[in-house]
Coordinates of C-alpha atoms and ligand atoms in Angstrom, one line a residue:
Chain A
X1 CA -55.1 86.3 126.4
X2 CA -58.8 85.7 127.0
X3 CA -59.7 86.9 130.5
X4 CA -62.6 85.2 132.4
X5 CA -65.8 87.2 133.0
X6 CA -64.9 87.7 136.6
X7 CA -61.5 89.0 135.8
X8 CA -63.0 91.4 133.4
X9 CA -65.5 92.6 135.9
X10 CA -62.8 93.4 138.5
X11 CA -60.6 94.8 135.9
X12 CA -63.3 97.2 134.6
X13 CA -64.7 98.0 138.0
X14 CA -61.9 97.5 140.4
X15 CA -63.1 97.6 144.1
X16 CA -61.3 99.5 146.7
X17 CA -58.7 101.3 144.6
X18 CA -56.8 103.9 146.5
X19 CA -54.7 104.3 149.6
X20 CA -54.9 104.6 153.3
X21 CA -52.8 106.7 155.6
X22 CA -49.5 104.9 155.8
X23 CA -48.5 106.5 159.1
X24 CA -51.7 105.5 160.9
X25 CA -50.6 102.9 163.5
X26 CA -53.7 100.8 162.6
X27 CA -52.9 100.6 159.0
X28 CA -50.6 97.9 157.5
X29 CA -49.0 98.4 154.1
X30 CA -47.7 95.7 151.9
X31 CA -45.7 96.5 148.8
X32 CA -44.7 93.5 146.6
X33 CA -43.6 92.8 143.1
X34 CA -43.4 89.9 140.7
X35 CA -39.9 89.5 139.3
X36 CA -41.3 87.4 136.4
X37 CA -42.9 90.5 134.8
X38 CA -41.8 93.5 136.9
X39 CA -45.4 94.3 138.0
X40 CA -45.9 95.9 141.4
X41 CA -48.8 95.9 143.9
X42 CA -49.6 97.9 147.0
X43 CA -52.2 96.6 149.4
X44 CA -53.3 98.2 152.7
X45 CA -55.5 97.1 155.6
X46 CA -57.0 99.1 158.4
X47 CA -57.5 97.1 161.5
X48 CA -59.7 97.9 164.5
X49 CA -57.3 97.4 167.3
X50 CA -60.0 96.5 169.8
X51 CA -61.6 93.7 167.8
X52 CA -58.7 92.7 165.5
X53 CA -61.1 93.0 162.6
X54 CA -60.1 94.4 159.2
X55 CA -62.4 97.4 158.7
X56 CA -61.0 98.7 155.4
X57 CA -58.7 97.5 152.6
X58 CA -57.3 99.4 149.6
X59 CA -55.0 98.5 146.8
X60 CA -53.2 99.9 143.8
X61 CA -51.7 97.6 141.2
X62 CA -49.5 98.4 138.2
X63 CA -49.7 95.2 136.3
X64 CA -51.7 92.8 134.2
X65 CA -55.5 92.3 134.4
X66 CA -55.1 89.2 136.5
X67 CA -53.0 91.0 139.1
X68 CA -55.5 93.8 139.2
X69 CA -58.4 91.4 139.6
X70 CA -56.6 89.3 142.2
X71 CA -55.9 92.3 144.4
X72 CA -59.3 93.8 143.9
X73 CA -60.9 90.5 144.9
X74 CA -58.5 90.2 147.8
X75 CA -59.5 93.5 149.3
X76 CA -63.2 92.5 149.1
X77 CA -62.4 89.2 150.9
X78 CA -60.3 91.0 153.6
X79 CA -63.0 93.3 154.9
X80 CA -64.7 91.9 158.0
X81 CA -62.1 89.2 158.5
X82 CA -59.8 89.0 161.5
X83 CA -56.1 89.4 161.0
X84 CA -55.6 85.7 161.5
X85 CA -58.3 84.7 159.1
X86 CA -56.8 87.1 156.6
X87 CA -53.4 85.3 156.9
X88 CA -55.2 82.1 155.9
X89 CA -56.3 83.4 152.5
X90 CA -54.5 81.3 149.8
X91 CA -53.7 82.3 146.3
X92 CA -55.5 79.2 145.1
X93 CA -58.8 80.7 146.3
X94 CA -58.2 83.7 144.0
X95 CA -57.2 81.4 141.2
X96 CA -60.4 79.4 141.5
X97 CA -62.7 82.3 142.0
X98 CA -61.3 84.2 139.0
X99 CA -60.6 81.0 136.9
X100 CA -57.0 82.1 136.2
X101 CA -55.0 80.0 133.7
X102 CA -51.7 78.4 134.9
X103 CA -49.6 81.2 133.3
X104 CA -51.4 83.7 135.5
X105 CA -50.9 81.9 138.8
X106 CA -48.0 84.2 139.7
X107 CA -50.4 87.2 139.6
X108 CA -52.5 85.6 142.3
X109 CA -49.4 84.7 144.4
X110 CA -48.6 88.4 144.2
X111 CA -51.9 89.2 145.9
X112 CA -51.3 86.6 148.6
X113 CA -47.9 88.0 149.2
X114 CA -49.3 91.5 149.4
X115 CA -51.9 90.4 152.1
X116 CA -49.1 88.8 154.1
X117 CA -46.9 91.8 153.8
X118 CA -49.6 94.2 154.8
X119 CA -50.5 92.2 157.9
X120 CA -46.8 91.7 158.8
X121 CA -46.5 95.5 158.6
X122 CA -49.5 96.0 160.9
X123 CA -48.2 93.6 163.4
X124 CA -44.8 95.2 163.4
X125 CA -46.4 98.6 164.2
X126 CA -48.5 97.1 167.0
X127 CA -45.5 95.4 168.5
X128 CA -43.6 98.7 168.3
X129 CA -46.4 100.5 170.0
X130 CA -46.7 98.0 172.8
X131 CA -43.0 98.3 173.4
X132 CA -43.4 102.0 173.7
X133 CA -46.3 101.6 176.1
X134 CA -44.4 99.0 178.2
X135 CA -41.5 101.3 178.4
X136 CA -43.6 104.2 179.6
X137 CA -45.0 102.2 182.5
Chain B
X1 CA -21.6 66.1 128.5
X2 CA -20.7 62.7 127.1
X3 CA -21.9 62.2 123.5
X4 CA -22.7 58.8 122.1
X5 CA -20.4 57.6 119.3
X6 CA -21.1 58.6 115.8
X7 CA -24.2 57.0 114.4
X8 CA -22.5 56.4 111.0
X9 CA -18.9 55.3 111.7
X10 CA -19.4 54.4 115.4
X11 CA -16.2 56.4 116.4
X12 CA -16.0 58.8 119.3
X13 CA -16.1 62.5 118.5
X14 CA -17.3 65.8 120.0
X15 CA -19.3 68.4 118.2
X16 CA -22.0 68.6 115.6
X17 CA -20.2 66.9 112.9
X18 CA -18.2 63.6 113.3
X19 CA -14.5 64.3 113.1
X20 CA -13.9 61.1 111.3
X21 CA -16.7 60.7 108.7
X22 CA -18.2 64.2 108.8
X23 CA -21.7 62.9 109.4
X24 CA -24.1 65.3 111.1
X25 CA -25.0 64.1 114.6
X26 CA -28.1 64.3 116.6
X27 CA -27.8 67.8 118.2
X28 CA -27.7 68.1 122.0
X29 CA -30.4 70.3 123.3
X30 CA -28.1 73.0 124.5
X31 CA -27.4 76.3 122.8
X32 CA -23.8 76.4 123.8
X33 CA -23.0 72.9 122.5
X34 CA -24.7 73.7 119.2
X35 CA -22.2 76.5 118.9
X36 CA -19.4 74.2 120.1
X37 CA -18.7 76.6 123.0
X38 CA -18.1 76.2 126.7
X39 CA -20.9 77.5 128.9
X40 CA -19.5 80.9 129.7
X41 CA -21.4 84.1 130.6
X42 CA -19.0 86.5 129.1
X43 CA -18.9 86.0 125.5
X44 CA -17.6 87.7 122.4
X45 CA -20.7 88.6 120.4
X46 CA -18.7 89.2 117.3
X47 CA -17.2 85.7 117.4
X48 CA -20.7 84.3 118.1
X49 CA -22.0 86.0 115.0
X50 CA -19.2 84.6 112.9
X51 CA -19.8 81.1 114.3
X52 CA -23.5 81.6 113.6
X53 CA -22.9 82.4 109.9
X54 CA -20.5 79.6 109.5
X55 CA -22.8 77.0 111.1
X56 CA -25.8 78.3 109.2
X57 CA -24.0 77.6 106.0
X58 CA -22.9 74.1 107.1
X59 CA -26.5 73.3 108.2
X60 CA -28.2 74.8 105.2
X61 CA -31.0 72.4 104.1
X62 CA -29.7 72.5 100.5
X63 CA -26.6 70.6 101.6
X64 CA -28.8 67.8 103.0
X65 CA -31.2 67.1 100.1
X66 CA -29.4 64.0 99.1
X67 CA -28.4 62.8 102.6
X68 CA -30.3 60.2 104.6
X69 CA -33.6 61.1 106.2
X70 CA -32.0 60.8 109.6
X71 CA -29.4 63.5 108.7
X72 CA -32.1 65.7 107.1
X73 CA -34.0 65.5 110.4
X74 CA -30.8 66.3 112.4
X75 CA -30.1 69.3 110.2
X76 CA -33.6 70.7 110.8
X77 CA -33.3 70.3 114.5
X78 CA -29.8 71.7 114.6
X79 CA -30.7 74.7 112.5
X80 CA -33.6 75.5 114.8
X81 CA -31.5 75.2 117.9
X82 CA -28.8 77.4 116.2
X83 CA -31.3 80.2 115.4
X84 CA -32.9 80.2 118.8
X85 CA -29.5 79.9 120.4
X86 CA -28.1 82.8 118.5
X87 CA -31.0 85.0 119.6
X88 CA -30.6 84.1 123.2
X89 CA -26.9 84.0 123.5
X90 CA -26.2 87.4 121.8
X91 CA -28.2 89.2 124.4
X92 CA -26.5 89.3 127.8
X93 CA -29.6 89.3 129.9
X94 CA -31.3 86.4 128.0
X95 CA -28.0 84.6 128.0
X96 CA -27.7 84.8 131.8
X97 CA -31.3 83.7 132.2
X98 CA -30.6 80.7 130.0
X99 CA -27.5 79.8 132.0
X100 CA -29.4 80.1 135.3
X101 CA -32.1 77.8 134.0
X102 CA -29.5 75.3 132.8
X103 CA -27.8 75.4 136.1
X104 CA -31.1 74.6 137.9
X105 CA -32.3 78.0 139.0
X106 CA -36.0 78.4 138.5
X107 CA -36.8 82.0 137.4
X108 CA -40.6 81.7 138.0
X109 CA -42.5 81.6 141.3
X110 CA -39.9 83.1 143.5
X111 CA -42.1 85.9 144.8
X112 CA -40.7 89.2 145.9
X113 CA -37.4 87.8 147.2
X114 CA -34.1 89.2 145.9
X115 CA -35.5 92.7 145.4
X116 CA -35.0 95.5 147.9
X117 CA -38.2 97.0 149.2
X118 CA -36.9 100.5 148.5
X119 CA -36.7 99.7 144.9
X120 CA -40.3 98.5 144.8
X121 CA -41.3 101.8 146.5
X122 CA -39.5 103.8 143.9
X123 CA -41.0 101.7 141.0
X124 CA -44.4 102.3 142.5
X125 CA -43.9 106.0 142.9
X126 CA -42.8 106.4 139.3
X127 CA -45.8 104.4 138.1
X128 CA -48.0 106.8 140.0
X129 CA -46.4 109.8 138.4
X130 CA -46.6 108.2 135.0
X131 CA -50.3 107.5 135.5
X132 CA -50.9 111.2 136.4
X133 CA -49.0 112.2 133.3
X134 CA -51.1 109.9 131.1
X135 CA -54.2 111.4 132.5
X136 CA -53.0 114.8 131.3
X137 CA -51.3 116.2 134.4
X138 CA -48.4 118.1 132.8
X139 CA -47.0 118.9 136.2
X140 CA -46.0 115.2 136.5
X141 CA -43.8 115.5 133.4
X142 CA -40.8 116.9 135.3
X143 CA -40.9 114.3 138.0
X144 CA -41.3 111.5 135.4
X145 CA -38.3 112.7 133.3
X146 CA -36.1 113.1 136.4
X147 CA -37.1 109.6 137.5
X148 CA -36.5 108.2 134.1
X149 CA -32.9 109.4 134.1
X150 CA -32.4 108.0 137.6
X151 CA -33.8 104.6 136.5
X152 CA -31.8 104.5 133.3
X153 CA -28.6 105.2 135.3
X154 CA -29.6 102.3 137.7
X155 CA -30.0 100.0 134.8
X156 CA -26.6 100.9 133.4
X157 CA -25.1 100.4 136.8
X158 CA -26.7 96.9 137.0
X159 CA -25.3 96.1 133.6
X160 CA -21.8 96.9 134.7
X161 CA -22.2 94.8 137.8
X162 CA -23.5 92.0 135.7
X163 CA -20.5 92.1 133.5
X164 CA -18.2 91.7 136.5
X165 CA -20.2 88.8 137.9
X166 CA -20.2 87.1 134.5
X167 CA -16.4 87.0 134.5
X168 CA -16.4 85.9 138.1
X169 CA -18.6 83.0 137.4
X170 CA -16.7 82.0 134.3
X171 CA -13.6 81.8 136.4
X172 CA -14.8 80.1 139.5
X173 CA -18.2 78.5 138.7
X174 CA -19.6 79.3 142.2
X175 CA -23.4 79.0 142.7
X176 CA -23.3 82.0 145.0
X177 CA -22.4 84.1 142.0
X178 CA -25.4 82.9 140.1
X179 CA -27.5 83.7 143.0
X180 CA -26.3 87.3 142.9
X181 CA -26.8 87.4 139.2
X182 CA -30.4 86.3 139.6
X183 CA -31.0 89.1 142.2
X184 CA -29.6 91.6 139.8
X185 CA -31.7 90.3 136.9
X186 CA -34.8 90.6 139.0
X187 CA -34.1 94.2 139.9
X188 CA -33.2 94.9 136.3
X189 CA -36.6 93.6 135.1
X190 CA -38.5 96.1 137.2
X191 CA -36.3 98.9 136.1
X192 CA -36.2 98.0 132.4
X193 CA -40.0 97.6 132.1
X194 CA -40.5 100.9 133.7
X195 CA -38.0 102.8 131.6
X196 CA -39.5 101.3 128.5
X197 CA -43.0 102.3 129.7
X198 CA -41.9 105.8 130.4
X199 CA -40.3 106.1 126.9
X200 CA -43.6 104.9 125.4
X201 CA -45.6 107.5 127.2
X202 CA -43.1 110.2 126.4
X203 CA -43.3 109.6 122.7
X204 CA -47.1 109.4 122.8
X205 CA -47.5 112.7 124.6
X206 CA -44.8 114.7 122.8
Ligands
FES301 S1 -48.3 89.2 134.5 FE1 -47.2 90.0 136.1 S2 -48.6 90.1 137.7 FE2 -49.7 89.3 136.1
ZN302 ZN1 -18.5 59.3 112.0

């Protein structure tokens, strides 16, 4: 499989590899997998609760080069976006940016799923916290 | 599946060879029908093998050198279906994937569905430990070995469950069963890849 220049760049120098504190209420964690190949991806966002802006994003992917590149690129795109803007990111943007061939589309879907899962997790935590605050009042 | 009448004698028949004039027919693009078998998930691999040898003999190109070009073409197509079909049908996992496809289940592009999140977590953790081991952290070895055993046991358990579901589908032909089978196959894929990966690393670093 010939990878595009951009995929190779992200693959060789992945941005934002690592992890954030899962128990931090401002961190959302998404863990997803692709049943086609058995690859797994974890993506995390840290949101500023005052502004709703994503201040940091990290990922760790065990999978093919395209999945690594997709998640690396996704974390770059996430930083500075609001939660709602992040939800609007589509896998097709990743496909275009990285020039992924059709057989590698599922790798980019994995990254989109990971973003969605991370944000859903963040929202869940926020809702739980608000519930606690409301109860205390 | 209704077959057209025999191209040579125009009589009705079922199977690869016409029952009346013995002419080879245009093979139907289905592994089960090349083997002349019903679409069943549980299957006797020994019987499959016997059938494979028998049909390989009957379809051997040498038997068709003096037949019509049409039959020569059919024999080529049938042999290639036979060989591919044998490879797929003798393996329970590939067989089930094939049946799912034929029954209209799309394996690709279904996202994370069907797989419990705890399993993904576990797969992820083992991958982490494996990476540490690859980087030379010998302390990870124990954790990896322990996880390998747990995953191998999970895979065996899934295989047992699959066998039961295979029988269930063969008896009742319910789509819900196929759905369950697909879920199990997805889980199995994560586990299987990982076990193989661990085994590779283990042999490398031994
Ligand atoms: S091949 Fe599985 S994520 Fe790319
Ligand atoms: Zn005939």
